[in-house]
Amino acid sequence: MNRLIRIIQHSFFCFCLVSFTVLNSEAQTNETAINAKVNALVKQMSLEEKVGQMAQVSIESLGKIEGDNFVFDPAKLKDAVENYKIGSILNAPGIPLTAAQWNDVIDQIEKAANKTKMKIPVLYGLDDNHGCNYLLDATLFPQEIGQAATWNPSLIFNAGVITAYESRAASVPWTYSPVLDLGVNPQWPRIWEDYGEDPYLTSQMGVAFIKGVQNPLGSKDKLAVSIKHYMAYSDPKSGHDRSDAWIPENYLREYHLPPFAAAVKAGARTVMVNSALINGIPTHINKHLLTDILKNELHFTGFIVTDWQDIENVYRRDHITKNIKDATMLAINAGIDMSMIPYNYKEFCTDLISLVKEGKVPMSRINDAVTRILRVKEELNLFKTPMTYLKDYPKYASAEFHKASYNTAAESITLLKNENNVLPISKTATVLVTGPNANSMRTLNGGWTYTWQGDKTDFYAKQYNTILEAVTNKFGKENVKYEEGVAYNMKGNWSQDSVVDMDATVKAAADVDYILLCLGENSYTETPGNINDVNLSPNQIELAQAMIKTGKPVILILNEGRPRVINKIVPGVAGILDIYLPSNFGADALADILTGDVNPSGKLPITYARYPNDLVNYIHKPSEGGGNPQGGEYDPQWQFGYGLSYTTFDYSNLAINKKTFSPGETADISVTVKNTGSREGKEVVQLFVSDLVASLTPDVKRLRGFEKVDLKPGESKTVTFHLVMKDLAFVNSKNKKILEAGDFKIQINNLTSTFNVNKTETF
Ligand code: BGC
């Protein structure tokens, strides 16, 4: 019997080995064929044709909006694609288009490309921040901060699959997502575009999304991703968009680089660069980051694209050069392969051609850039299939896809307070719905929704439910009252709010059982989202205080892109649900959670600050808290990873397979989780590890693993983590990864244990 098992095992092993070798050699043959084809093409190209491939323009420069459509100016399209041989076009024209309209737009572009000598397809790219947000009727998902709050990579993988499918239905093969910046600064206006503040969580979510979008690249329902914004864009000293970050290289490598490294390893084909500066150097001319680290050290074989107008910014904004031409020279020599110009392509092409002729940019650099760009086009199979059409995508915007968005929203919503189990509430209760976020599709979606600032969402997303509509559906019209209380209004690009009718709102609260207070932010992104005060607006605090004063139980619904400080109102409200930016099905998911049809299982992917002057992340040094008498007091409103449920979980049997490990080994850490309440619920088991003594002050703790489990009442599961010792190494002051011998502490929920690493090793 034993022999038989061994024979079967051996045959299976041989089968796996052969399959792996065959697959591997197929991949290599494919790669060799792609490289041969691309090299042959590059050899036939003139300098002008090569430089054209490196140029990317925005669609607005090639035509105009007529009614609800975009119309090319034939002369402009011809000039860009046929005369200047532009390699790429991006952006929506200022309005979202239907998939059929996109088919038509891209078809016209590819027809123009087909008239050129080389017939190289033009690569079209769009920002799919939360689904195909420039595509009318596409399936939109919660923004990345909400996606991360699910702590469920399989949902994010699925969002990637659907995004790619719907994008190809619209003929667009390239997406500027995922954002892999760390959401470490709550003042920063793009924190909601990130998967939270932790490098490990960001890497896991980013890789899941990339696999869903890209694999297998070349098939007609997949896209190339552009991971962005390489790197540390999210951590500016000022908290304002596109401003200088002061970060030493070892911290860049320790915190900001890992998600990009993981994404490159997972096969990300393009990278977009941080629009801002690090240590006074615009990232777009930072050869060390672009070439030494990204291309040479991480072996990134795709291409690097600039962010919006960022070569020009080196000259105009950053005062590094006296003209754009010199900025172009610095950026291309630093490793930029494609410039998102986005309007004046003639100047870029003319400058780059003369820079090559003057010997200021080597031809080898141009050849390298073009080879990288053409390789991605070939990997996408665009030479053979430049067009894909809506008719071949029957599942476009289907109920199945909508359900996937709903599920993601439902798993993202995070219960932060539930005094005396005020939630869930009975379906027959009467409620007052109030606040500026109560009746708005715009606030549910945030920026990058149908338009850049998401300011037309109430028009384009009419068919979906606002919180007021979803709550009315759930509780019945006769049980729901509505008073806006505070309303958003715009001052230029900047959103403000004002009190509407406080007396009427207080009066309306008199005869209801509960108040659903919907507060937060209006939509924004990039510079228009800059703030000078991280507190929630005074008008909204005033509304909250008036509602608390009524004595009715107040359920605070937070609908915001970044964690605005709310310490003044937290004690007075009975329940708090953070819904982040849950998108078009978010209000339906919220209504289901309010009544207990769904049990909340989201966990904060960020630290929620209690005070505006204490914006410390959970990753911090002992001197910033942790009982050190001479350090700061780490006292957030809610910790990273926090989130309640309608049921309770008990943790037991934390076990580790050994007590001492060498640097090459892996520890098996297991724990049992039991649902001790009366409802089914999902729990995120989080593994934190602390390096107790190190030559560079260690962080108090770091997330090193997580798993979301679904447990019925009374059910228990044992979760096992495989902790690779090498992954506990830190980047020392010489920028080397080192694992130092010594003691480590593990923590899962309220349980702790220790182990020892017996040898120091550098990697
Ligand atoms: C943003 C990028 C975006 C690009 C193209 C820039 O302003 O910073 O995130 O991909 O525009 O729309």
Coordinates of C-alpha atoms in Angstrom, one line a residue, residues 103-619:
N103 CA -15.5 51.6 -29.5
D104 CA -16.0 54.3 -32.1
V105 CA -13.4 56.6 -30.7
I106 CA -10.7 54.0 -30.5
D107 CA -11.7 52.6 -33.9
Q108 CA -11.0 56.0 -35.5
I109 CA -7.6 56.2 -33.8
E110 CA -6.6 52.7 -34.9
K111 CA -7.7 53.4 -38.4
A112 CA -5.4 56.5 -38.4
A113 CA -2.5 54.4 -37.0
N114 CA -3.1 51.9 -39.8
K115 CA -2.3 54.5 -42.3
T116 CA 1.2 55.0 -41.0
K117 CA 4.2 53.2 -42.5
M118 CA 4.8 51.1 -39.4
K119 CA 1.1 50.5 -38.6
I120 CA 1.8 50.4 -34.9
P121 CA -1.4 50.4 -32.8
V122 CA -2.0 53.4 -30.5
L123 CA -2.2 52.4 -26.8
Y124 CA -5.2 54.0 -25.2
G125 CA -5.3 54.4 -21.4
L126 CA -7.9 55.4 -18.8
D127 CA -8.0 55.8 -15.1
D128 CA -10.1 52.9 -13.8
N129 CA -9.8 53.9 -10.1
H130 CA -12.9 52.0 -9.0
G131 CA -14.0 50.1 -12.1
C132 CA -14.2 51.8 -15.4
N133 CA -15.2 55.2 -14.1
Y134 CA -15.1 57.1 -17.4
L135 CA -17.4 54.6 -18.9
L136 CA -21.1 55.3 -18.6
D137 CA -23.0 52.3 -17.1
A138 CA -19.9 50.3 -16.2
T139 CA -19.8 48.5 -12.9
L140 CA -18.2 50.8 -10.3
F141 CA -16.7 49.5 -7.1
P142 CA -15.9 51.1 -3.7
Q143 CA -12.8 53.3 -3.9
E144 CA -9.5 51.6 -2.9
I145 CA -9.7 52.6 0.7
G146 CA -13.0 50.7 1.0
Q147 CA -11.7 47.8 -1.0
A148 CA -8.8 47.5 1.5
A149 CA -11.3 47.7 4.4
T150 CA -12.7 44.4 3.2
W151 CA -9.4 42.7 4.0
N152 CA -10.5 40.2 1.4
P153 CA -8.1 40.0 -1.6
S154 CA -10.5 37.6 -3.5
L155 CA -13.0 40.4 -3.8
I156 CA -10.3 42.7 -5.1
F157 CA -9.2 40.1 -7.6
N158 CA -12.7 39.8 -8.9
A159 CA -13.0 43.6 -9.1
G160 CA -9.9 43.5 -11.3
V161 CA -11.4 40.8 -13.5
I162 CA -14.6 42.8 -14.0
T163 CA -12.8 46.1 -14.6
A164 CA -10.6 44.5 -17.3
Y165 CA -13.6 42.8 -19.0
E166 CA -15.6 46.0 -19.1
S167 CA -12.7 48.1 -20.2
R168 CA -12.1 45.8 -23.2
A169 CA -15.8 46.0 -24.0
A170 CA -15.0 49.7 -24.6
S171 CA -11.8 48.8 -26.6
V172 CA -9.5 50.3 -23.9
P173 CA -6.5 48.0 -23.1
W174 CA -4.6 50.0 -20.5
T175 CA -5.5 51.2 -17.0
Y176 CA -3.8 53.7 -14.7
S177 CA -4.5 51.6 -11.6
P178 CA -3.9 50.3 -9.0
V179 CA -2.7 53.1 -6.8
L180 CA 0.0 51.7 -4.5
D181 CA 0.8 54.8 -2.6
L182 CA 0.6 54.3 1.2
G183 CA -2.3 56.2 2.8
V184 CA -0.1 57.5 5.6
N185 CA -1.1 61.2 5.8
P186 CA -4.7 61.9 6.5
Q187 CA -4.4 65.5 5.3
W188 CA -3.4 64.3 1.8
P189 CA -6.3 64.6 -0.7
R190 CA -5.8 61.2 -2.4
I191 CA -5.6 58.9 0.7
W192 CA -8.9 57.3 -0.4
E193 CA -7.3 56.2 -3.7
D194 CA -4.9 54.0 -1.7
Y195 CA -5.3 50.6 -0.1
G196 CA -4.6 52.1 3.4
E197 CA -1.4 52.9 5.3
D198 CA 0.3 49.5 5.6
P199 CA 2.8 48.2 3.1
Y200 CA 1.8 44.5 3.5
L201 CA -1.9 45.1 3.2
T202 CA -1.3 47.4 0.2
S203 CA 0.9 44.7 -1.5
Q204 CA -1.6 42.0 -1.0
M205 CA -4.5 44.0 -2.3
G206 CA -2.4 45.5 -5.2
V207 CA -1.2 42.1 -6.3
A208 CA -4.7 40.6 -6.2
F209 CA -6.0 43.4 -8.4
I210 CA -3.1 43.1 -10.8
K211 CA -3.6 39.4 -11.2
G212 CA -7.3 39.9 -11.9
V213 CA -6.7 42.6 -14.5
Q214 CA -3.7 41.3 -16.3
N215 CA -3.5 37.6 -16.3
P216 CA -3.2 36.1 -18.8
L217 CA -2.0 39.2 -20.7
G218 CA -2.8 39.0 -24.3
S219 CA -6.3 37.6 -24.0
K220 CA -9.1 39.8 -25.1
D221 CA -10.5 40.5 -21.7
K222 CA -7.3 41.6 -20.0
L223 CA -5.5 44.9 -19.7
A224 CA -2.0 46.1 -18.8
V225 CA -1.9 47.9 -15.5
S226 CA 0.0 51.0 -14.6
I227 CA 1.0 50.9 -10.9
K228 CA 1.3 54.4 -9.5
H229 CA 2.5 56.7 -8.3
Y230 CA 6.1 55.5 -8.0
M231 CA 6.8 56.3 -5.1
A232 CA 6.1 58.1 -1.8
Y233 CA 3.7 60.6 -3.5
S234 CA 1.4 60.1 -0.6
D235 CA 3.7 61.3 2.1
P236 CA 4.4 65.0 1.5
K237 CA 5.6 67.1 4.4
S238 CA 2.9 69.6 3.9
G239 CA 0.0 67.1 3.4
H240 CA -0.8 68.9 0.2
D241 CA -1.0 67.3 -3.3
R242 CA 2.2 67.3 -5.4
S243 CA 4.5 68.7 -2.8
D244 CA 7.9 67.7 -1.4
A245 CA 8.4 64.6 0.7
W246 CA 11.4 64.4 3.1
I247 CA 12.2 60.7 3.3
P248 CA 15.6 59.0 3.6
E249 CA 16.3 56.2 1.3
N250 CA 16.2 53.5 3.9
Y251 CA 12.6 54.5 4.8
L252 CA 11.6 54.7 1.2
R253 CA 12.9 51.1 0.8
E254 CA 11.3 49.9 4.1
Y255 CA 7.8 51.4 3.6
H256 CA 7.1 52.8 0.2
L257 CA 9.0 50.5 -2.1
P258 CA 7.6 47.1 -1.1
P259 CA 4.1 47.4 -2.7
F260 CA 5.8 48.4 -6.0
A261 CA 8.3 45.6 -5.7
A262 CA 5.5 43.1 -5.1
A263 CA 3.6 44.4 -8.1
V264 CA 6.6 44.3 -10.4
K265 CA 7.2 40.7 -9.2
A266 CA 3.5 40.0 -10.0
G267 CA 4.1 41.2 -13.6
A268 CA 2.9 44.8 -13.6
R269 CA 3.6 46.0 -17.1
T270 CA 3.8 49.8 -16.7
V271 CA 4.6 52.2 -13.9
M272 CA 3.4 55.8 -13.5
V273 CA 5.7 58.2 -11.6
N274 CA 5.1 60.3 -8.5
S275 CA 4.1 63.8 -9.7
A276 CA 5.8 65.4 -6.8
L277 CA 9.3 65.6 -5.3
I278 CA 11.3 63.6 -2.8
N279 CA 14.0 65.4 -0.9
G280 CA 13.9 68.3 -3.4
I281 CA 14.3 66.1 -6.5
P282 CA 11.3 65.8 -8.9
T283 CA 10.8 62.1 -9.1
H284 CA 10.6 62.3 -12.9
I285 CA 14.3 63.1 -13.1
N286 CA 15.4 60.8 -10.3
K287 CA 17.6 58.3 -12.2
H288 CA 18.4 56.5 -9.0
L289 CA 14.8 55.7 -8.4
L290 CA 13.7 55.1 -12.0
T291 CA 16.7 53.3 -13.5
D292 CA 18.9 52.0 -10.7
I293 CA 16.1 50.7 -8.4
L294 CA 13.0 50.1 -10.6
K295 CA 14.6 48.9 -13.8
N296 CA 17.9 47.4 -12.7
E297 CA 17.3 46.3 -9.1
L298 CA 13.7 45.2 -9.5
H299 CA 14.2 44.0 -13.1
F300 CA 11.1 45.9 -14.3
T301 CA 10.8 45.1 -18.0
G302 CA 7.7 47.2 -18.9
F303 CA 7.7 50.9 -19.5
I304 CA 7.6 54.0 -17.3
V305 CA 5.1 56.7 -18.1
T306 CA 5.1 60.2 -16.6
D307 CA 2.1 61.6 -14.7
W308 CA 0.2 64.6 -16.2
Q309 CA 2.5 67.3 -17.6
D310 CA 5.3 66.3 -15.3
I311 CA 8.3 66.9 -17.6
E312 CA 7.0 70.4 -18.0
N313 CA 6.6 70.6 -14.2
V314 CA 10.4 70.1 -13.8
Y315 CA 10.9 73.4 -15.5
R316 CA 7.7 75.4 -14.7
R317 CA 6.9 74.3 -11.2
D318 CA 10.2 73.0 -9.8
H319 CA 12.7 75.5 -11.3
I320 CA 15.2 72.8 -12.0
T321 CA 15.8 73.8 -15.6
K322 CA 15.5 77.0 -17.6
N323 CA 13.4 75.5 -20.4
I324 CA 11.3 72.4 -21.2
K325 CA 13.9 71.0 -23.5
D326 CA 16.4 70.5 -20.7
A327 CA 13.7 69.0 -18.5
T328 CA 13.0 66.5 -21.3
M329 CA 16.7 65.6 -21.4
L330 CA 16.9 65.0 -17.6
A331 CA 13.7 63.0 -17.5
I332 CA 14.4 60.7 -20.5
N333 CA 18.0 60.2 -19.3
A334 CA 16.7 59.3 -15.9
G335 CA 14.6 56.5 -17.3
I336 CA 11.2 57.9 -18.4
D337 CA 10.0 56.0 -21.4
M338 CA 6.7 57.8 -22.3
S339 CA 5.7 61.3 -21.6
M340 CA 2.1 62.2 -20.7
I341 CA 2.6 65.5 -22.3
P342 CA -0.6 65.9 -22.5
Y343 CA -1.2 68.7 -25.0
N344 CA 1.9 70.2 -26.7
Y345 CA 3.2 67.0 -28.3
K346 CA 5.0 68.9 -31.1
E347 CA 7.3 70.6 -28.7
F348 CA 8.1 67.3 -26.9
C349 CA 8.8 65.5 -30.2
T350 CA 10.9 68.3 -31.7
D351 CA 12.9 68.8 -28.5
L352 CA 13.6 65.1 -28.1
I353 CA 14.7 64.6 -31.7
S354 CA 17.2 67.5 -31.4
L355 CA 18.4 66.2 -28.0
V356 CA 19.3 62.9 -29.7
K357 CA 20.9 64.7 -32.7
E358 CA 22.9 66.9 -30.3
G359 CA 24.1 63.8 -28.4
K360 CA 22.4 64.9 -25.2
V361 CA 20.1 61.9 -25.1
P362 CA 21.8 58.7 -26.3
M363 CA 20.1 56.7 -29.1
S364 CA 20.5 53.6 -26.9
R365 CA 18.1 55.2 -24.4
I366 CA 15.5 55.9 -27.1
N367 CA 15.8 52.4 -28.4
D368 CA 15.4 51.0 -24.9
A369 CA 12.3 53.2 -24.3
V370 CA 10.7 52.2 -27.6
T371 CA 11.5 48.5 -27.1
R372 CA 9.7 48.6 -23.8
I373 CA 6.6 50.4 -25.2
L374 CA 6.3 48.1 -28.2
R375 CA 6.9 45.0 -26.0
V376 CA 3.8 45.9 -23.9
K377 CA 1.8 46.6 -27.1
E378 CA 2.8 43.2 -28.4
E379 CA 2.2 41.4 -25.1
L380 CA -1.3 42.9 -25.2
N381 CA -1.7 41.4 -28.7
L382 CA -2.6 44.8 -30.1
F383 CA -0.8 44.3 -33.4
K384 CA -3.1 41.4 -34.2
T385 CA -6.2 42.6 -32.3
P386 CA -6.1 46.4 -31.9
M387 CA -9.9 46.5 -31.5
T388 CA -12.3 44.8 -29.2
Y389 CA -16.1 45.5 -29.3
L390 CA -19.0 45.7 -26.8
K391 CA -20.9 43.0 -28.7
D392 CA -18.4 40.3 -27.6
Y393 CA -18.8 41.1 -23.9
P394 CA -22.3 39.9 -23.0
K395 CA -21.7 40.2 -19.2
Y396 CA -21.0 43.9 -19.5
A397 CA -22.7 45.8 -16.5
S398 CA -24.6 42.6 -15.7
A399 CA -26.4 41.8 -12.5
E400 CA -23.6 39.4 -11.7
F401 CA -21.1 42.3 -11.8
H402 CA -23.3 44.6 -9.8
K403 CA -23.5 41.9 -7.1
A404 CA -19.7 41.8 -7.0
S405 CA -19.7 45.5 -6.3
Y406 CA -22.4 45.2 -3.7
N407 CA -20.5 42.4 -2.0
T408 CA -17.3 44.5 -1.9
A409 CA -19.2 47.4 -0.4
A410 CA -20.9 45.2 2.2
E411 CA -17.6 43.7 3.3
S412 CA -16.0 47.1 3.5
I413 CA -18.4 48.9 5.8
T414 CA -16.7 49.2 9.3
L415 CA -18.6 49.3 12.6
L416 CA -16.6 51.6 14.8
K417 CA -19.0 52.1 17.8
N418 CA -22.0 50.1 18.9
E419 CA -23.0 51.3 22.4
N420 CA -25.4 48.9 24.1
N421 CA -25.8 47.1 20.8
V422 CA -27.9 49.9 19.3
L423 CA -27.3 48.3 16.0
P424 CA -28.8 46.5 14.2
I425 CA -32.2 48.3 14.3
S426 CA -35.6 46.9 13.6
K427 CA -37.1 47.2 10.1
T428 CA -40.2 48.8 11.6
A429 CA -38.3 51.6 13.4
T430 CA -38.9 55.2 12.4
V431 CA -35.8 57.2 11.3
L432 CA -34.7 60.7 10.5
V433 CA -32.1 60.7 7.8
T434 CA -30.0 63.9 7.8
G435 CA -26.7 65.4 6.8
P436 CA -25.0 66.6 3.6
N437 CA -24.1 63.0 2.6
A438 CA -27.7 61.6 3.1
N439 CA -29.0 62.1 -0.4
S440 CA -26.0 62.2 -2.7
M441 CA -24.6 59.7 -5.2
R442 CA -21.7 62.1 -5.6
T443 CA -20.5 61.7 -2.0
L444 CA -21.0 57.9 -2.2
N445 CA -18.6 57.7 -5.1
G446 CA -15.9 60.4 -4.5
G447 CA -13.6 61.7 -7.2
W448 CA -12.7 59.8 -10.4
T449 CA -16.4 59.0 -11.1
Y450 CA -17.7 59.8 -14.5
T451 CA -15.6 63.0 -14.4
W452 CA -12.2 63.8 -12.8
Q453 CA -13.7 65.5 -9.7
G454 CA -16.8 63.3 -9.6
D455 CA -18.9 66.4 -9.7
K456 CA -21.6 65.2 -12.1
T457 CA -22.4 61.9 -10.4
D458 CA -25.8 62.8 -9.2
F459 CA -26.7 63.2 -12.9
Y460 CA -25.0 60.1 -14.3
A461 CA -25.8 57.7 -11.4
K462 CA -29.5 58.6 -11.0
Q463 CA -30.5 54.9 -11.3
Y464 CA -28.7 53.9 -8.1
N465 CA -29.7 54.6 -4.5
T466 CA -28.5 57.3 -2.2
I467 CA -28.5 56.6 1.5
L468 CA -31.9 58.2 1.8
E469 CA -33.3 56.1 -1.0
A470 CA -31.9 52.8 0.2
V471 CA -33.1 53.5 3.7
T472 CA -36.6 54.4 2.4
N473 CA -36.7 51.2 0.5
K474 CA -35.7 49.3 3.6
F475 CA -37.9 50.9 6.3
G476 CA -40.8 52.1 4.1
K477 CA -41.7 55.6 3.1
E478 CA -44.0 56.2 6.1
N479 CA -41.1 55.5 8.5
V480 CA -38.5 57.8 7.1
K481 CA -38.1 61.5 7.4
Y482 CA -35.5 63.6 5.7
E483 CA -33.9 67.0 6.5
E484 CA -30.6 68.0 4.9
G485 CA -29.4 70.0 7.9
V486 CA -26.1 71.0 6.2
A487 CA -25.5 71.2 2.4
Y488 CA -22.4 71.2 0.3
N489 CA -21.8 74.1 -2.0
M490 CA -18.8 74.9 -4.2
K491 CA -16.5 77.8 -4.1
G492 CA -14.6 77.5 -7.3
N493 CA -13.1 74.0 -7.3
W494 CA -13.2 73.8 -3.5
S495 CA -16.2 72.3 -1.7
Q496 CA -17.6 74.0 1.4
D497 CA -20.8 73.4 3.4
S498 CA -23.4 75.6 5.1
V499 CA -26.2 75.0 7.5
V500 CA -29.6 74.7 5.9
D501 CA -32.3 74.7 8.5
M502 CA -31.2 73.5 11.9
D503 CA -34.5 74.1 13.6
A504 CA -36.4 72.1 11.1
T505 CA -33.9 69.2 11.5
V506 CA -34.2 69.3 15.3
K507 CA -38.0 69.4 15.0
A508 CA -38.0 66.4 12.6
A509 CA -36.1 64.4 15.2
A510 CA -38.8 64.7 17.8
D511 CA -41.0 61.8 16.8
V512 CA -38.5 59.2 15.3
D513 CA -36.8 56.3 17.0
Y514 CA -33.3 56.9 15.5
I515 CA -31.4 59.6 13.8
L516 CA -29.2 58.5 10.8
L517 CA -26.6 61.2 10.7
C518 CA -24.7 61.1 7.4
L519 CA -21.6 63.2 7.5
G520 CA -18.3 63.4 5.8
E521 CA -16.9 65.1 2.7
N522 CA -18.0 66.0 -0.8
S523 CA -16.1 64.5 -3.8
Y524 CA -12.6 65.7 -4.8
T525 CA -9.2 64.6 -5.9
E526 CA -5.8 66.0 -6.3
T527 CA -5.1 69.7 -5.6
P528 CA -8.8 70.7 -5.3
G529 CA -9.0 68.3 -2.4
N530 CA -6.2 70.0 -0.3
I531 CA -7.3 71.0 3.2
N532 CA -5.8 73.1 5.9
D533 CA -7.9 71.5 8.7
V534 CA -8.3 67.8 9.2
N535 CA -11.2 68.3 11.6
L536 CA -14.7 67.6 10.2
S537 CA -16.3 70.9 9.2
P538 CA -17.7 73.1 12.0
N539 CA -21.2 73.1 10.4
Q540 CA -21.3 69.3 10.4
I541 CA -20.1 69.2 14.0
E542 CA -22.8 71.7 14.9
L543 CA -25.5 69.5 13.2
A544 CA -24.1 66.4 15.1
Q545 CA -24.2 68.3 18.4
A546 CA -27.8 69.4 17.8
M547 CA -28.8 65.9 16.9
I548 CA -27.1 64.4 20.0
K549 CA -28.9 67.1 22.1
T550 CA -32.3 65.7 21.0
G551 CA -31.6 62.6 23.2
K552 CA -32.5 60.3 20.4
P553 CA -30.0 57.5 19.6
V554 CA -27.8 58.9 16.8
I555 CA -26.2 56.5 14.3
L556 CA -23.3 58.3 12.6
I557 CA -22.6 57.3 9.0
L558 CA -19.2 58.4 8.0
N559 CA -19.0 58.9 4.2
E560 CA -15.6 60.4 3.6
G561 CA -12.4 59.9 1.6
R562 CA -10.0 60.6 4.5
P563 CA -10.5 60.2 8.3
R564 CA -11.7 63.7 9.4
V565 CA -11.2 64.2 13.1
I566 CA -14.5 63.8 15.1
N567 CA -13.5 63.5 18.7
K568 CA -16.1 66.1 19.8
I569 CA -19.0 64.0 18.7
V570 CA -17.9 60.4 19.2
P571 CA -18.9 60.2 22.8
G572 CA -22.4 61.5 22.1
V573 CA -23.4 59.2 19.3
A574 CA -24.6 55.6 20.0
G575 CA -23.4 53.9 16.8
I576 CA -20.8 54.7 14.1
L577 CA -20.4 53.1 10.7
D578 CA -17.6 54.1 8.4
I579 CA -18.7 53.5 4.8
Y580 CA -15.7 55.2 3.1
L581 CA -16.6 55.8 -0.6
P582 CA -18.7 52.7 -1.3
S583 CA -19.9 53.7 -4.7
N584 CA -23.2 52.9 -6.5
F585 CA -24.3 49.9 -4.4
G586 CA -22.9 51.2 -1.1
A587 CA -26.1 52.6 0.2
D588 CA -28.0 49.3 -0.4
A589 CA -25.2 47.5 1.5
L590 CA -25.5 50.1 4.3
A591 CA -29.2 49.6 4.7
D592 CA -28.7 45.9 4.9
I593 CA -26.2 46.4 7.7
L594 CA -28.4 48.8 9.6
T595 CA -31.1 46.2 9.9
G596 CA -28.8 43.2 10.4
D597 CA -29.5 41.5 7.1
V598 CA -25.7 41.7 6.7
N599 CA -23.2 41.5 9.6
P600 CA -20.5 44.2 9.2
S601 CA -17.0 42.8 8.8
G602 CA -14.8 45.7 7.5
K603 CA -11.7 46.7 9.4
L604 CA -9.9 50.0 9.2
P605 CA -7.0 50.0 6.7
I606 CA -5.8 53.2 8.3
T607 CA -5.4 54.8 11.7
Y608 CA -8.3 57.1 12.6
A609 CA -6.7 60.0 14.3
R610 CA -8.3 61.5 17.5
Y611 CA -6.5 64.9 17.3
P612 CA -5.5 67.0 14.4
N613 CA -2.0 67.4 15.8
D614 CA -1.5 63.7 16.3
L615 CA -1.5 62.0 13.0
V616 CA 0.8 59.1 13.9
N617 CA 0.3 55.9 12.0
Y618 CA 0.2 52.5 13.6
I619 CA 3.6 51.9 12.2

